[in-house]
Coordinates of C-alpha atoms in Angstrom, one line a residue:
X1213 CA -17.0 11.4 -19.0
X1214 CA -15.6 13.9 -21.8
X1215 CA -15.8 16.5 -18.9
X1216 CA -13.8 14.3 -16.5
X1217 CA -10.9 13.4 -18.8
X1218 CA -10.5 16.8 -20.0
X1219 CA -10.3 18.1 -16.0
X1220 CA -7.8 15.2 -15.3
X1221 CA -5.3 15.9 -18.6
X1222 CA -5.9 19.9 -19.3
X1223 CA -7.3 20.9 -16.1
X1224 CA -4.2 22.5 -14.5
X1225 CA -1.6 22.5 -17.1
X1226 CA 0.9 24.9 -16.0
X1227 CA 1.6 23.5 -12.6
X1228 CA 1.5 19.8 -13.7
X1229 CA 4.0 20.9 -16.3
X1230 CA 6.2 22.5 -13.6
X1231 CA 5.7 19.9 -11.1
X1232 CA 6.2 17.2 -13.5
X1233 CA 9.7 18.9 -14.5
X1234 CA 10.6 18.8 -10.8
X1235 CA 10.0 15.1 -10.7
X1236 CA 12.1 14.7 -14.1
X1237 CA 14.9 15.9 -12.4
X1238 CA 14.7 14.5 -9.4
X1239 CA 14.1 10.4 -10.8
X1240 CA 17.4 10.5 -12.7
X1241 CA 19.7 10.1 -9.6
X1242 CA 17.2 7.9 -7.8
X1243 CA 16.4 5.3 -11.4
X1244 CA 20.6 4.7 -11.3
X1245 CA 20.8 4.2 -7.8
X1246 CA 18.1 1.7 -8.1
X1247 CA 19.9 0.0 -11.1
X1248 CA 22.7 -0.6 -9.2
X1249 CA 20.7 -1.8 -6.3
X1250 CA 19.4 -4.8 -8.6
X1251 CA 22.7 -5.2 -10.4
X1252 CA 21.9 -4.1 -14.0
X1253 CA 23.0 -0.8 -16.2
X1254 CA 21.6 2.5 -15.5
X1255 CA 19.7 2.6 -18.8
X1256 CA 17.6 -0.2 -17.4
X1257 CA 16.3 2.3 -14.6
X1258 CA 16.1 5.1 -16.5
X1259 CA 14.1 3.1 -19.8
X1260 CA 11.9 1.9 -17.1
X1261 CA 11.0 4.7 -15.3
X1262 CA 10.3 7.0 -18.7
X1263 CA 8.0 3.9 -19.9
X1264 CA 6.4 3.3 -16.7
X1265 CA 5.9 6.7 -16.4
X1266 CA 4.4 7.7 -19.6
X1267 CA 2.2 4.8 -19.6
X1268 CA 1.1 5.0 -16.6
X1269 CA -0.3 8.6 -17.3
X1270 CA -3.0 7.4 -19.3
X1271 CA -4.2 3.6 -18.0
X1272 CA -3.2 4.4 -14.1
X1273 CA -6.2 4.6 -11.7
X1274 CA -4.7 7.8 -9.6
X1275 CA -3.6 11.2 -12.0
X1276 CA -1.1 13.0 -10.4
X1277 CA 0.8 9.9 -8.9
X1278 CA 4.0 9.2 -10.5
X1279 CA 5.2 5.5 -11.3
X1280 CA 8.7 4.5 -12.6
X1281 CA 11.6 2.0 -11.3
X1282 CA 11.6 2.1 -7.5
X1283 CA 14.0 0.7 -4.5
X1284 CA 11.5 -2.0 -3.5
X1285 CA 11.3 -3.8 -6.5
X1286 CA 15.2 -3.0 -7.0
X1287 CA 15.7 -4.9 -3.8
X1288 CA 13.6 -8.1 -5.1
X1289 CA 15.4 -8.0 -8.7
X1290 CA 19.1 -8.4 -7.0
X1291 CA 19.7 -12.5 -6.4
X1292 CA 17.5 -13.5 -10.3
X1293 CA 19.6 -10.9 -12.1
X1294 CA 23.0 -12.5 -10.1
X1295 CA 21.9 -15.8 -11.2
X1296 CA 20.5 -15.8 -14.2
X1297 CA 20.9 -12.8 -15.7
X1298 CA 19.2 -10.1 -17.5
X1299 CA 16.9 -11.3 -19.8
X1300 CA 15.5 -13.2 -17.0
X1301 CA 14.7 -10.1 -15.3
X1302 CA 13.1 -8.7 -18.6
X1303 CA 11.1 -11.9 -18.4
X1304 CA 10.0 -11.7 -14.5
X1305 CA 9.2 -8.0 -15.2
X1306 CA 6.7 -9.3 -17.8
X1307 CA 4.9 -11.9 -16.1
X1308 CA 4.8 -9.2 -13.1
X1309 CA 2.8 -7.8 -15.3
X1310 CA 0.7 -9.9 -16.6
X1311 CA -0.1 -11.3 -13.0
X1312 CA -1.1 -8.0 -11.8
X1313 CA -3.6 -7.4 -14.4
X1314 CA -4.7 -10.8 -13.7
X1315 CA -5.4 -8.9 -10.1
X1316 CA -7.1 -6.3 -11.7
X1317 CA -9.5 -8.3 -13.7
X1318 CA -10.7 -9.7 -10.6
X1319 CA -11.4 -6.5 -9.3
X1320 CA -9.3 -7.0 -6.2
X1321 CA -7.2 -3.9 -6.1
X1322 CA -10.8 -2.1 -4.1
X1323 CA -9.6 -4.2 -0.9
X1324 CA -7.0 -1.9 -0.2
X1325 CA -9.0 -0.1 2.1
X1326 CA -9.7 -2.9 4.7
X1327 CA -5.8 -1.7 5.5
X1328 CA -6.3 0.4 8.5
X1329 CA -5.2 4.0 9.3
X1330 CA -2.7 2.9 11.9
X1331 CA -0.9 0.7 8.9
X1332 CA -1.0 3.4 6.6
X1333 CA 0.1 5.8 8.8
X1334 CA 2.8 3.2 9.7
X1335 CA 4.0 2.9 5.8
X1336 CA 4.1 6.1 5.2
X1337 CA 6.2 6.9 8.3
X1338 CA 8.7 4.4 7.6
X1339 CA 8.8 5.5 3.7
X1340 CA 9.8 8.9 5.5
X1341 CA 12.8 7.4 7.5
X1342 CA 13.9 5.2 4.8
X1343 CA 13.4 8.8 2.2
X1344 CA 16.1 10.5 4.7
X1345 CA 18.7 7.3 5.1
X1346 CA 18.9 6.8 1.7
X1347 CA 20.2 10.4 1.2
X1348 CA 22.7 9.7 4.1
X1349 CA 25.6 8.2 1.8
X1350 CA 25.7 11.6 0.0
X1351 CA 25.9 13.1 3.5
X1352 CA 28.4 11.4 5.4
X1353 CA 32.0 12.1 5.0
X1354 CA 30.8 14.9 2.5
X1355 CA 33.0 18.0 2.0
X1356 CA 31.5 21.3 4.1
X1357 CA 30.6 22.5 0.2
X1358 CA 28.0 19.7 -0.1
X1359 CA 26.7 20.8 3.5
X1360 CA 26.4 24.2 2.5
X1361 CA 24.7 23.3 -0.2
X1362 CA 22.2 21.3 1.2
X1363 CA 21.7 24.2 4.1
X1364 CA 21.2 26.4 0.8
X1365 CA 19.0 24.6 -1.2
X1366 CA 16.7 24.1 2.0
X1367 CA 16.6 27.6 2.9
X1368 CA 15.0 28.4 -1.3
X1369 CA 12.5 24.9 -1.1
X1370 CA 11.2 26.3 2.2
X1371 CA 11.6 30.5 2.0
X1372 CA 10.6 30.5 -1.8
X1373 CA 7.2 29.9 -1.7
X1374 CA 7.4 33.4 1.2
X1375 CA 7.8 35.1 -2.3
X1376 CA 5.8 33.4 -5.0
X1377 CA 4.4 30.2 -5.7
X1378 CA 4.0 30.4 -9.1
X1379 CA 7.0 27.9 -9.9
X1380 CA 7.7 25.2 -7.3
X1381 CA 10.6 25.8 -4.6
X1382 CA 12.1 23.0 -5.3
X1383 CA 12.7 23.5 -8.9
X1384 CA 14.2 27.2 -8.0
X1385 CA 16.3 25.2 -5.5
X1386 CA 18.0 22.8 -8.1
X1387 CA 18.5 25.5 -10.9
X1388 CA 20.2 28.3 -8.2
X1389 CA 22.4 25.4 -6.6
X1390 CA 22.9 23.8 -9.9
X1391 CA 24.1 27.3 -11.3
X1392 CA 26.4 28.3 -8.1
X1393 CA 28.1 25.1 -8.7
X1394 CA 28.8 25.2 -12.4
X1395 CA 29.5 29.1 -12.2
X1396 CA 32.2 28.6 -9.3
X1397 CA 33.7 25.0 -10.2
X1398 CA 32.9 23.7 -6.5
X1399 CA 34.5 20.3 -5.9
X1400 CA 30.9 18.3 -5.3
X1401 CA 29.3 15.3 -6.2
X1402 CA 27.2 15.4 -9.6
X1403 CA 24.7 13.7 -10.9
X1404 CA 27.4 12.2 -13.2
X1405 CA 29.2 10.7 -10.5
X1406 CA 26.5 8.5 -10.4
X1407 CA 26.8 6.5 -13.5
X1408 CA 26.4 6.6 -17.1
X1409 CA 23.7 7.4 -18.8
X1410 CA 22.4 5.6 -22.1
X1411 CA 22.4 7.8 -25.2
X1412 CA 20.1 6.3 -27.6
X1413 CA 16.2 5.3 -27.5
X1414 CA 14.7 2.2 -25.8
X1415 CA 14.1 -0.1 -28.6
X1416 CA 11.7 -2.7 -28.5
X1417 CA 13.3 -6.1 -27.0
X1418 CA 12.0 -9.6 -26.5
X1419 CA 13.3 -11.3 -23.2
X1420 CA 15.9 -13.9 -25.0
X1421 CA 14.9 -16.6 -22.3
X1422 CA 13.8 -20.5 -23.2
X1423 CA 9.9 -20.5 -23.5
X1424 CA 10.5 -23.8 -20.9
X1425 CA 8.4 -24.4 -17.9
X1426 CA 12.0 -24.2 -16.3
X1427 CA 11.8 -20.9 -17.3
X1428 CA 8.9 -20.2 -15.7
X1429 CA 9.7 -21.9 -12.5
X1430 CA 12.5 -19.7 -12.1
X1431 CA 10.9 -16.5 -12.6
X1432 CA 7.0 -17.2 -11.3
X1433 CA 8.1 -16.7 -7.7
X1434 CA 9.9 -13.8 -7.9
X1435 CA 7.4 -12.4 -10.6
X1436 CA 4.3 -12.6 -8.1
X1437 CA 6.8 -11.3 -5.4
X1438 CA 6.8 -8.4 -7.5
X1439 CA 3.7 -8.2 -8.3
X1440 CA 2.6 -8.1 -4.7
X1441 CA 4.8 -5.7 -3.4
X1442 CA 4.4 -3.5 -6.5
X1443 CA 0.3 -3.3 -5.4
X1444 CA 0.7 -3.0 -2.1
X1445 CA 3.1 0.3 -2.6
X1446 CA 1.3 1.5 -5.2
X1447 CA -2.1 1.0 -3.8
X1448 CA -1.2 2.4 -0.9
X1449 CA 0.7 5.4 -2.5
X1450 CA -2.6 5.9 -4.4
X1451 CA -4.4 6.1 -0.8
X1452 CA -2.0 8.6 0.4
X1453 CA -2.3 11.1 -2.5
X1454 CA -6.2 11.0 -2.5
X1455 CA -5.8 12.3 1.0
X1456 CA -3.6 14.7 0.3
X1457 CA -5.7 16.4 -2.5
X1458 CA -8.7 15.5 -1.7
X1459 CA -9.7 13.3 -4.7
X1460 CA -11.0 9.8 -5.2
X1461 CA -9.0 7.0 -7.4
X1462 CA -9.6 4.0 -9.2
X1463 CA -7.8 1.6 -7.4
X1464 CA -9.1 -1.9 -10.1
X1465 CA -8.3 0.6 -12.9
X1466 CA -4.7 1.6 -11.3
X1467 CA -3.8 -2.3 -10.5
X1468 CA -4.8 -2.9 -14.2
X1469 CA -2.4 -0.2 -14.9
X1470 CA 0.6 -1.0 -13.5
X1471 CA 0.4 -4.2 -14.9
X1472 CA 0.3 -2.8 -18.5
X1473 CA 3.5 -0.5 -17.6
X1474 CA 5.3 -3.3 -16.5
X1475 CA 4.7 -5.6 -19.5
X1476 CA 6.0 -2.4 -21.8
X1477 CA 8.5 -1.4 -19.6
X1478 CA 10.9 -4.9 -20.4
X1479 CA 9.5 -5.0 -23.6
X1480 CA 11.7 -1.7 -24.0
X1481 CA 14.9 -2.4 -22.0
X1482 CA 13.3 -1.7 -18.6
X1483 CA 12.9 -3.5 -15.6
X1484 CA 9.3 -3.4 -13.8
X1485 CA 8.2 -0.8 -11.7
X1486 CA 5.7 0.9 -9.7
X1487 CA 4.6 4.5 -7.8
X1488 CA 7.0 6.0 -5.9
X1489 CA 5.5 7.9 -2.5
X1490 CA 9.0 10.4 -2.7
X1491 CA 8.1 11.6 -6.4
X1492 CA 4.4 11.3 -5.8
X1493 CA 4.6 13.6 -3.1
X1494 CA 7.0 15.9 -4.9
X1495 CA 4.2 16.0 -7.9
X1496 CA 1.3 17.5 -5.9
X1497 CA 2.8 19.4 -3.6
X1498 CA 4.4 21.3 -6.3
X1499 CA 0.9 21.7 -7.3
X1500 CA 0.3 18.7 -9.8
X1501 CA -3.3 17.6 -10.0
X1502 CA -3.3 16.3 -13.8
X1503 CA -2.5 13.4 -15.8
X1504 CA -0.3 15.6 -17.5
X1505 CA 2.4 15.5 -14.8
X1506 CA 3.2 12.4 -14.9
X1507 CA 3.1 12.0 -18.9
X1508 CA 5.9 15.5 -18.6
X1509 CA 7.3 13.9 -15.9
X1510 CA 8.4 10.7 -18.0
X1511 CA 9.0 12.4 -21.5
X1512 CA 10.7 15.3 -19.7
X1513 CA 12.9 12.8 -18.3
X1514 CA 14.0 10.9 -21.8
X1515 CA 14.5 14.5 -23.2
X1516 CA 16.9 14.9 -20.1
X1517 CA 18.8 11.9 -20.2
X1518 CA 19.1 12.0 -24.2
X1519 CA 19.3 15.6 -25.0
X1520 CA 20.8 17.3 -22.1
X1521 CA 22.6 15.0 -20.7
X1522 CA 25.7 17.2 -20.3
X1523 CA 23.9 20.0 -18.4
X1524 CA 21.8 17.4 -16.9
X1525 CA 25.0 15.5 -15.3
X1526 CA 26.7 18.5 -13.8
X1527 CA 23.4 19.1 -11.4
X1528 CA 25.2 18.8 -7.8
X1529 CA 23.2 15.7 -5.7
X1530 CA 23.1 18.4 -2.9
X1531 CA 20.4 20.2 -4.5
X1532 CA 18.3 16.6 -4.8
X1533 CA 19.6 15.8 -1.5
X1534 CA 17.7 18.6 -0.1
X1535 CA 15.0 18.4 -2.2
X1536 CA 14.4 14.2 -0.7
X1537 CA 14.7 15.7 2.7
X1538 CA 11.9 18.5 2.3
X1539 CA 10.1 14.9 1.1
X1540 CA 10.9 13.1 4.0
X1541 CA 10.2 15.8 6.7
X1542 CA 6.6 16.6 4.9
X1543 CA 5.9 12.5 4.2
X1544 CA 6.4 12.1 8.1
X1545 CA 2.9 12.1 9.7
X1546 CA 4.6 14.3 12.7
X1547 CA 1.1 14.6 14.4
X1548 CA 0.9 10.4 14.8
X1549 CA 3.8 11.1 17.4
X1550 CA 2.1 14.0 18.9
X1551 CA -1.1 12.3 19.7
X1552 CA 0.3 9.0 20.6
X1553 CA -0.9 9.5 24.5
X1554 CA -4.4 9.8 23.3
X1555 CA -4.3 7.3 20.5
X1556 CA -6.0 3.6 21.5
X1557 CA -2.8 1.6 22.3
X1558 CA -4.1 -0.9 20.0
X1559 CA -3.5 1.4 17.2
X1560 CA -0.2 2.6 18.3
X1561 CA 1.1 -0.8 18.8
X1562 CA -0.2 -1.3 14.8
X1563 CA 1.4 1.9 13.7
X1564 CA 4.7 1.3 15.3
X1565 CA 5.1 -2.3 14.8
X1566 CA 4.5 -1.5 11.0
X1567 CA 7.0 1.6 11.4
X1568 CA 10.0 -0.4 12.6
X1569 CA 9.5 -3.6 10.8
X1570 CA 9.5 -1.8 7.7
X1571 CA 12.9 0.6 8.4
X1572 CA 14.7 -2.8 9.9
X1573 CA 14.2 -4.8 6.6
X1574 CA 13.9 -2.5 4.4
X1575 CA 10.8 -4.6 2.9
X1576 CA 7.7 -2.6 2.6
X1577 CA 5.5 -5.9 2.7
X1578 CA 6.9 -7.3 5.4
X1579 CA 5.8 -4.3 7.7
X1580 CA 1.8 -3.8 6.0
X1581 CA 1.6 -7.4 6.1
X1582 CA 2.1 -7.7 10.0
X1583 CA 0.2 -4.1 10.8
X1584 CA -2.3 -5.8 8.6
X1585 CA -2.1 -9.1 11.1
X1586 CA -2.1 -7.2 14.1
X1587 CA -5.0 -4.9 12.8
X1588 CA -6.9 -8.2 11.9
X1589 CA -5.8 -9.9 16.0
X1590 CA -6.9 -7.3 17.4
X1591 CA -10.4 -6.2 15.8
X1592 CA -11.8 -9.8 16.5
X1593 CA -10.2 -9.4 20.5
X1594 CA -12.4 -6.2 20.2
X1595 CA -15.4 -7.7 18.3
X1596 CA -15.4 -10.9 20.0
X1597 CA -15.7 -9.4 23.4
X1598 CA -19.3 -7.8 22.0
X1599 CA -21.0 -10.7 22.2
X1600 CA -23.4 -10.6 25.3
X1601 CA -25.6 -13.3 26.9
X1602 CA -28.1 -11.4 29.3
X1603 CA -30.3 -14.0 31.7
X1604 CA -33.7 -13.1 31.7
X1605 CA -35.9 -13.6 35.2
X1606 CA -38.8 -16.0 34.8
X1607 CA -41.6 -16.6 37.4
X1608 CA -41.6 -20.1 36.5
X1609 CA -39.4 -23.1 38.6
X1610 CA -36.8 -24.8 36.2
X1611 CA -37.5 -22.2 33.4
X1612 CA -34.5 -20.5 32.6
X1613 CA -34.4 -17.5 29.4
X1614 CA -31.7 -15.8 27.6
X1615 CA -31.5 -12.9 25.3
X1616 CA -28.1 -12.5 23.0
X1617 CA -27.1 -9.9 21.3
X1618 CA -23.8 -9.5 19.6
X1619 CA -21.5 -11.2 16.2
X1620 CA -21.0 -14.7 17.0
X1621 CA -17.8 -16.0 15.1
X1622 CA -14.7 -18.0 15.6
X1623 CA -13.4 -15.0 17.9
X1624 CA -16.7 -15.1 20.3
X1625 CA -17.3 -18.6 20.5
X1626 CA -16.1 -19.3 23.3
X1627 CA -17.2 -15.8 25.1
X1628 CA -20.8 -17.2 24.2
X1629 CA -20.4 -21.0 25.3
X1630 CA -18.6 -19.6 29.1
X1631 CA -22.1 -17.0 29.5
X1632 CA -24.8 -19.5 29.8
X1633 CA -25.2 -21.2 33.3
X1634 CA -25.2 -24.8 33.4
X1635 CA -25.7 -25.5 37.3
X1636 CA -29.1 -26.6 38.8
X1637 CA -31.5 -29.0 36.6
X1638 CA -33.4 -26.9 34.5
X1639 CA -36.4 -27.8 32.6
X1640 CA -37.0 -26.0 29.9
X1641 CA -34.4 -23.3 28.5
X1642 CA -35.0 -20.4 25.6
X1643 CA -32.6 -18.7 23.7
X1644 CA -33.5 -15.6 21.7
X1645 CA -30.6 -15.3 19.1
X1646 CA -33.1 -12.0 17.6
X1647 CA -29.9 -9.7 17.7
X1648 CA -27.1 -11.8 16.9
X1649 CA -25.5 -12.3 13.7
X1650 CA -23.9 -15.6 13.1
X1651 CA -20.7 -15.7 11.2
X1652 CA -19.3 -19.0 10.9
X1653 CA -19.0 -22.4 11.5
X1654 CA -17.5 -22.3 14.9
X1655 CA -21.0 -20.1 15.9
X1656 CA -22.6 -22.9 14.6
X1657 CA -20.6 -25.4 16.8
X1658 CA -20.7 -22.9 19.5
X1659 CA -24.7 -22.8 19.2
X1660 CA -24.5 -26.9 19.3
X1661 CA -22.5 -27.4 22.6
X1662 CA -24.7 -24.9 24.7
X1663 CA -27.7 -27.1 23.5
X1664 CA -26.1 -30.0 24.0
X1665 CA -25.2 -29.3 27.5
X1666 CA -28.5 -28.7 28.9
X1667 CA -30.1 -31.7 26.9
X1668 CA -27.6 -33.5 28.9
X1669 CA -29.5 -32.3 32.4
X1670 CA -32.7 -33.2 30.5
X1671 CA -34.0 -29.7 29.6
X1672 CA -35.7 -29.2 26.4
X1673 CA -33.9 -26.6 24.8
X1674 CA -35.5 -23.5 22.1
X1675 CA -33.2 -21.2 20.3
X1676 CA -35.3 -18.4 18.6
X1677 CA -35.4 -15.9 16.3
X1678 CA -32.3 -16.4 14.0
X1679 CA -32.4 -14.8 10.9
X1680 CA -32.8 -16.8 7.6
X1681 CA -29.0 -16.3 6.8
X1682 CA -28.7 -17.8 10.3
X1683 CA -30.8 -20.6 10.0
X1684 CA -29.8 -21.6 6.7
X1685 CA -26.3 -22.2 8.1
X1686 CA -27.7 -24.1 11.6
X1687 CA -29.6 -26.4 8.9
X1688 CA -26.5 -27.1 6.9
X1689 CA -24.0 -27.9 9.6
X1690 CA -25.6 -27.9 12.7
X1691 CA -25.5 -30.8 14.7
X1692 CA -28.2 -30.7 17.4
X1693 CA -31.6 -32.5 16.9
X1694 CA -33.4 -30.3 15.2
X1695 CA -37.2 -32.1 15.9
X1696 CA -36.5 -31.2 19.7
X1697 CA -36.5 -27.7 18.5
X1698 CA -40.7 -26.3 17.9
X1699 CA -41.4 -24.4 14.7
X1700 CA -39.7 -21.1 14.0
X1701 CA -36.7 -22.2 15.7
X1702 CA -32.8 -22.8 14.6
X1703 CA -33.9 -25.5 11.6

């Protein structure tokens, strides 16, 4: 255990401190823009994602991942904050909080991974687009400065690494661009441009809301909104980056986590939060493995905003623009498109639906939560065709045998009931169930009306060799006469 936590804090410490200054840079521009998005003061952002951040380091689930305020929540924030203010959203933020470690006291953060691959890939395609439009307003109507240096700060981010990858590329990138533009005066957009930043440390703040259940009315929908879509991205995230390096994650312990940052983060001017894929991916392909990252990403960050400041605000959005696009390009699984000929159409159909619905609302949740649907529709169309009823050939007149095999469930009821034949006037009919698992009530009814129908011709009717879990379910809800069946059948 010693062993483990020293690997996750001290085991790389030079490239987590690298990458982690990298992500420092690159959340400034991104925590205003989000602050904007939910209509409250950059400082809320930027407290946020420097509390989120360093908290998260040491109760999140998934070291190297990087947690702070994000677009998605941003989006959810908008219509309480116009309504009721700020200190309501201090107070949503909280119980956010407090409902996701509710979550991840009941251990429910592991289900994650009945999401499929097609969703994921899906999310993290869309995550891609969306990564690339956001940096579009910088783009469009820009002077040909800003293009050039864009075009410049790609060339470093991708030729850099040619030379040396000691220090990231994309860190080079910022501090060359960053230097052209202050050493020549070019006429670009600055950080600066994008609002003020606050000059003082987060102090610790109750929400000043009415402990009323009014109070809690207003803010308990949007709070488990929050707390739902903060999971989902962060679980999701978390799934991502243990693909990418190869490493496992604690998804109960990460789902715990967040819910501790986001109870700290209002508690010190914030607004709640959760992993970003953009900075996530910045981290460890920058070479981030460590804990450490993400606690330098987040201190790195106040020392920024509080300390340099001045310097900090002069860095050209060019040189982030370019690095978000090297984000984008490398998010975007570019061999899903590739191989979308050979893929099952089942699972493009999932992948893409997710895709799109995701980039047209702009709600992450919206898109999982139907690739998730359409994953779930069509795995039972695929399971429930398993089921098969084979008719056995019997020397003896008016005897007629059946052997299935196969899940019987809600989605295969009726598959079952259409494979027995009903015509002629059998006498005696036997049903080996040996192989078949059965799922659910509607097996159970499904079980009932094939009996049923040949008692109605007058055949006596044996269903054999259920399982106890099986039986035990015929014997609770299972409606045919069970003294017409002989020992060792459905009872």
């Amino acid at each position: 255990m010693i062993a483990s936590a020293r690997q996750q804090w001290l085991g790389n410490p030079r490239r987590d401190l690298l990458a982690g200054t990298v992500v420092a840079l690159a959340l400034i521009p991104e925590a205003i823009a989000f602050s904007i998005i939910a209509g409250v003061d950059p400082a809320v952002g930027l407290y946020a994602s420097f509390v989120i951040a360093v908290t998260i380091a040491f109760v999140g689930g998934r070291p190297a991942m990087i947690s702070a305020a994000t677009g998605a929540m941003a989006l959810l924030m908008a219509t309480l904050v116009r309504e009721h203010g700020l200190e309501y959203l201090f107070a949503a933020s909280l119980l956010c909080g407090v409902f996701q470690i509710g979550i991840g006291l009941l251990k429910l953060g592991r289900y994650i991974r009945f999401v499929s691959r097609s969703v994921m890939t899906g999310f993290v395609n869309a995550l891609a687009i969306l990564i690339f439009m956001a940096q579009l307003p910088e783009l469009v109507g820009a002077n040909w400065q800003t293009y050039a240096l864009v075009v410049a700060a790609l060339a470093i981010i991708y030729g850099f690494p040619r030379l040396t990858r000691a220090v990231p590329s994309p860190l080079v990138a910022i501090v060359v661009v960053s230097g052209v533009v202050m050493a020549t005066g070019l006429d670009v957009r600055t950080v600066g441009d994008m609002g003020q930043m606050p000059t003082t440390l987060p102090m610790f703040h109750l929400p000043a809301v009415p402990l009323t259940w009014e109070t809690f009315v207003i803010i308990a929908p949007v709070s488990a909104t929050l707390a739902f879509v903060g999971l989902l991205e962060s679980l999701l995230t978390a799934n991502l980056i243990d693909d990418i390096t190869d490493t496992p994650s604690d998804k109960d312990r990460e789902t715990r986590g967040q819910g501790i940052a986001n109870i700290l983060s209002p508690l010190f001017g914030g607004m709640a939060g959760c992993a970003m894929i953009g900075q996530s991916i910045i981290n460890v392909t920058s070479g981030a493995r460590g804990r450490l990252s993400t606690l330098w990403a987040g201190l790195f960050l106040l020392f920024l905003i509080l300390v340099l400041q001045d310097w900090v605000a002069r860095i050209p959005m060019a040189a982030l623009v370019a690095v978000m696009i090297m984000v984008s390009v490398g998010t975007f699984d570019w061999k899903s498109v590739r191989n979308l000929p050979a893929t099952p159409l089942q699972s493009s159909i999932v992948m893409i639906a997710t895709t799109v619905t995701v980039v047209l609302t702009h709600d992450l949740s919206k898109g999982v939560l139907l690739g998730v649907v359409l994953s779930a529709v069509f795995f039972m169309r695929k399971v429930g065709k398993t089921i098969v009823v084979q008719e056995i050939e019997t020397s003896e007149e008016g005897r007629l045998r059946y052997r299935v095999s196969g899940n019987l469930f809600f989605a295969s009821a009726d598959v079952f009931a259409a494979s027995f034949e009903h015509h002629g006037q059998p006498t005696q009919v036997e049903i080996d169930m040996t192989d078949v698992h059965l799922w659910d009530l509607t097996g159970v009814a499904a079980v009932d009306k094939v009996v049923f129908r040949y008692r109605r011709q007058g055949a006596t009717v044996e269903v054999l060799g259920m399982n106890e879990a099986a039986r035990t379910l015929v014997s609770q809800v299972g409606k045919h006469d069970k003294s017409h069946l002989p020992a060792g059948a459905a009872h």
